[in-house]
Amino acid sequence: HPWLSPGALGAPADSTNEYIGGREDVAPIDGIAPAGLCSALVLIGAYDRHTGCPVLGVINEPFFHRDPLTHRWQGRYHWGVAYGDTRLCSLSP
């Protein structure tokens, strides 16, 4: 497959971004956090402008795990690329 130039990529304007504005010490009521969401994810992706097909994506989860002793958050991320016959991602099969 030919090389895909940056100008051939489109980036959606509405990436997923769930905002955390609450307090983690407030107990959920019926499974709903009354003082903010319990998680935040950010999705950044790009697509081929000619075909409209997705080409790459990265998901960042900054508040994946909170250490019970230090109360510090640990994040994680996942990524994937799909172009032509190339299929790569950060997840193991």
C-alpha positions as a LaTeX table, in Angstrom:
\begin{tabular}{lrrr}
\hline
Residue & $x$ (\AA) & $y$ (\AA) & $z$ (\AA) \\
\hline
His1 & 0.00 & 0.00 & 0.00 \\
Pro2 & 1.16 & 3.52 & $-0.68$ \\
Trp3 & 2.38 & 5.67 & 2.12 \\
Leu4 & $-0.40$ & 7.63 & 3.85 \\
Ser5 & 0.53 & 11.31 & 4.19 \\
Pro6 & $-0.60$ & 13.35 & 7.21 \\
Gly7 & $-2.69$ & 15.50 & 4.86 \\
Ala8 & $-4.71$ & 12.42 & 3.89 \\
Leu9 & $-5.79$ & 11.90 & 7.50 \\
Gly10 & $-8.83$ & 13.38 & 9.15 \\
Ala11 & $-9.30$ & 13.74 & 12.90 \\
Pro12 & $-12.83$ & 13.85 & 14.33 \\
Ala13 & $-13.46$ & 17.00 & 16.34 \\
Asp14 & $-15.46$ & 15.27 & 19.05 \\
Ser15 & $-13.02$ & 12.88 & 20.70 \\
Thr16 & $-14.47$ & 11.06 & 23.67 \\
Asn17 & $-13.67$ & 12.87 & 26.89 \\
Glu18 & $-15.54$ & 12.03 & 30.07 \\
Tyr19 & $-14.71$ & 14.61 & 32.69 \\
Ile20 & $-13.98$ & 13.78 & 36.33 \\
Gly21 & $-15.00$ & 16.64 & 38.53 \\
Gly22 & $-16.12$ & 14.83 & 41.62 \\
Arg23 & $-14.76$ & 13.39 & 44.80 \\
Glu24 & $-13.76$ & 9.75 & 45.01 \\
Asp25 & $-14.65$ & 9.57 & 48.71 \\
Val26 & $-18.40$ & 9.99 & 48.07 \\
Ala27 & $-20.27$ & 6.67 & 48.05 \\
Pro28 & $-22.33$ & 5.83 & 44.94 \\
Ile29 & $-26.12$ & 5.93 & 45.21 \\
Asp30 & $-27.76$ & 3.08 & 43.26 \\
Gly31 & $-24.49$ & 2.61 & 41.38 \\
Ile32 & $-24.27$ & 6.26 & 40.30 \\
Ala33 & $-21.53$ & 8.57 & 41.57 \\
Pro34 & $-23.36$ & 11.70 & 42.79 \\
Ala35 & $-20.24$ & 13.89 & 42.80 \\
Gly36 & $-18.72$ & 13.12 & 39.39 \\
Leu37 & $-17.87$ & 10.22 & 37.16 \\
Cys38 & $-15.74$ & 7.37 & 38.47 \\
Ser39 & $-13.69$ & 7.16 & 35.29 \\
Ala40 & $-12.32$ & 9.32 & 32.54 \\
Leu41 & $-11.34$ & 8.19 & 29.06 \\
Val42 & $-9.86$ & 10.13 & 26.19 \\
Leu43 & $-10.09$ & 8.76 & 22.64 \\
Ile44 & $-8.01$ & 10.25 & 19.86 \\
Gly45 & $-8.35$ & 8.77 & 16.41 \\
Ala46 & $-7.71$ & 9.45 & 12.74 \\
Tyr47 & $-9.30$ & 8.21 & 9.54 \\
Asp48 & $-8.39$ & 8.06 & 5.86 \\
Arg49 & $-10.08$ & 11.07 & 4.22 \\
His50 & $-10.37$ & 9.24 & 0.89 \\
Thr51 & $-12.08$ & 6.07 & 2.16 \\
Gly52 & $-13.50$ & 7.23 & 5.50 \\
Cys53 & $-11.99$ & 4.16 & 7.17 \\
Pro54 & $-10.41$ & 4.44 & 10.62 \\
Val55 & $-6.61$ & 4.24 & 10.53 \\
Leu56 & $-5.43$ & 4.68 & 14.10 \\
Gly57 & $-6.67$ & 5.29 & 17.61 \\
Val58 & $-5.36$ & 5.81 & 21.11 \\
Ile59 & $-7.39$ & 5.53 & 24.31 \\
Asn60 & $-5.97$ & 6.99 & 27.51 \\
Glu61 & $-7.43$ & 5.98 & 30.88 \\
Pro62 & $-5.64$ & 8.25 & 33.38 \\
Phe63 & $-7.50$ & 6.99 & 36.46 \\
Phe64 & $-7.27$ & 3.21 & 35.93 \\
His65 & $-6.13$ & 2.20 & 39.42 \\
Arg66 & $-5.76$ & 4.06 & 42.70 \\
Asp67 & $-3.13$ & 2.84 & 45.13 \\
Pro68 & $-4.86$ & 2.31 & 48.50 \\
Leu69 & $-1.74$ & 3.27 & 50.46 \\
Thr70 & $-0.50$ & 6.33 & 48.58 \\
His71 & $-3.87$ & 7.36 & 47.09 \\
Arg72 & $-2.04$ & 8.07 & 43.81 \\
Trp73 & $-3.63$ & 7.21 & 40.50 \\
Gln74 & $-2.06$ & 4.96 & 37.87 \\
Gly75 & $-3.12$ & 5.26 & 34.24 \\
Arg76 & $-3.00$ & 3.02 & 31.20 \\
Tyr77 & $-3.47$ & 3.39 & 27.46 \\
His78 & $-4.33$ & 1.26 & 24.44 \\
Trp79 & $-3.56$ & 1.95 & 20.79 \\
Gly80 & $-4.29$ & 0.42 & 17.41 \\
Val81 & $-3.35$ & 0.92 & 13.75 \\
Ala82 & $-5.20$ & $-0.49$ & 10.73 \\
Tyr83 & $-3.99$ & 0.48 & 7.27 \\
Gly84 & $-3.91$ & $-1.76$ & 4.23 \\
Asp85 & $-2.83$ & $-5.21$ & 5.40 \\
Thr86 & $-1.22$ & $-3.83$ & 8.57 \\
Arg87 & $-3.04$ & $-4.51$ & 11.84 \\
Leu88 & $-1.20$ & $-3.64$ & 15.06 \\
Cys89 & $-2.42$ & $-2.96$ & 18.59 \\
Ser90 & $-1.23$ & $-2.78$ & 22.17 \\
Leu91 & $-3.47$ & $-5.62$ & 23.36 \\
Ser92 & $-2.33$ & $-9.24$ & 23.44 \\
Pro93 & $-4.56$ & $-11.83$ & 21.70 \\
\hline
\end{tabular}
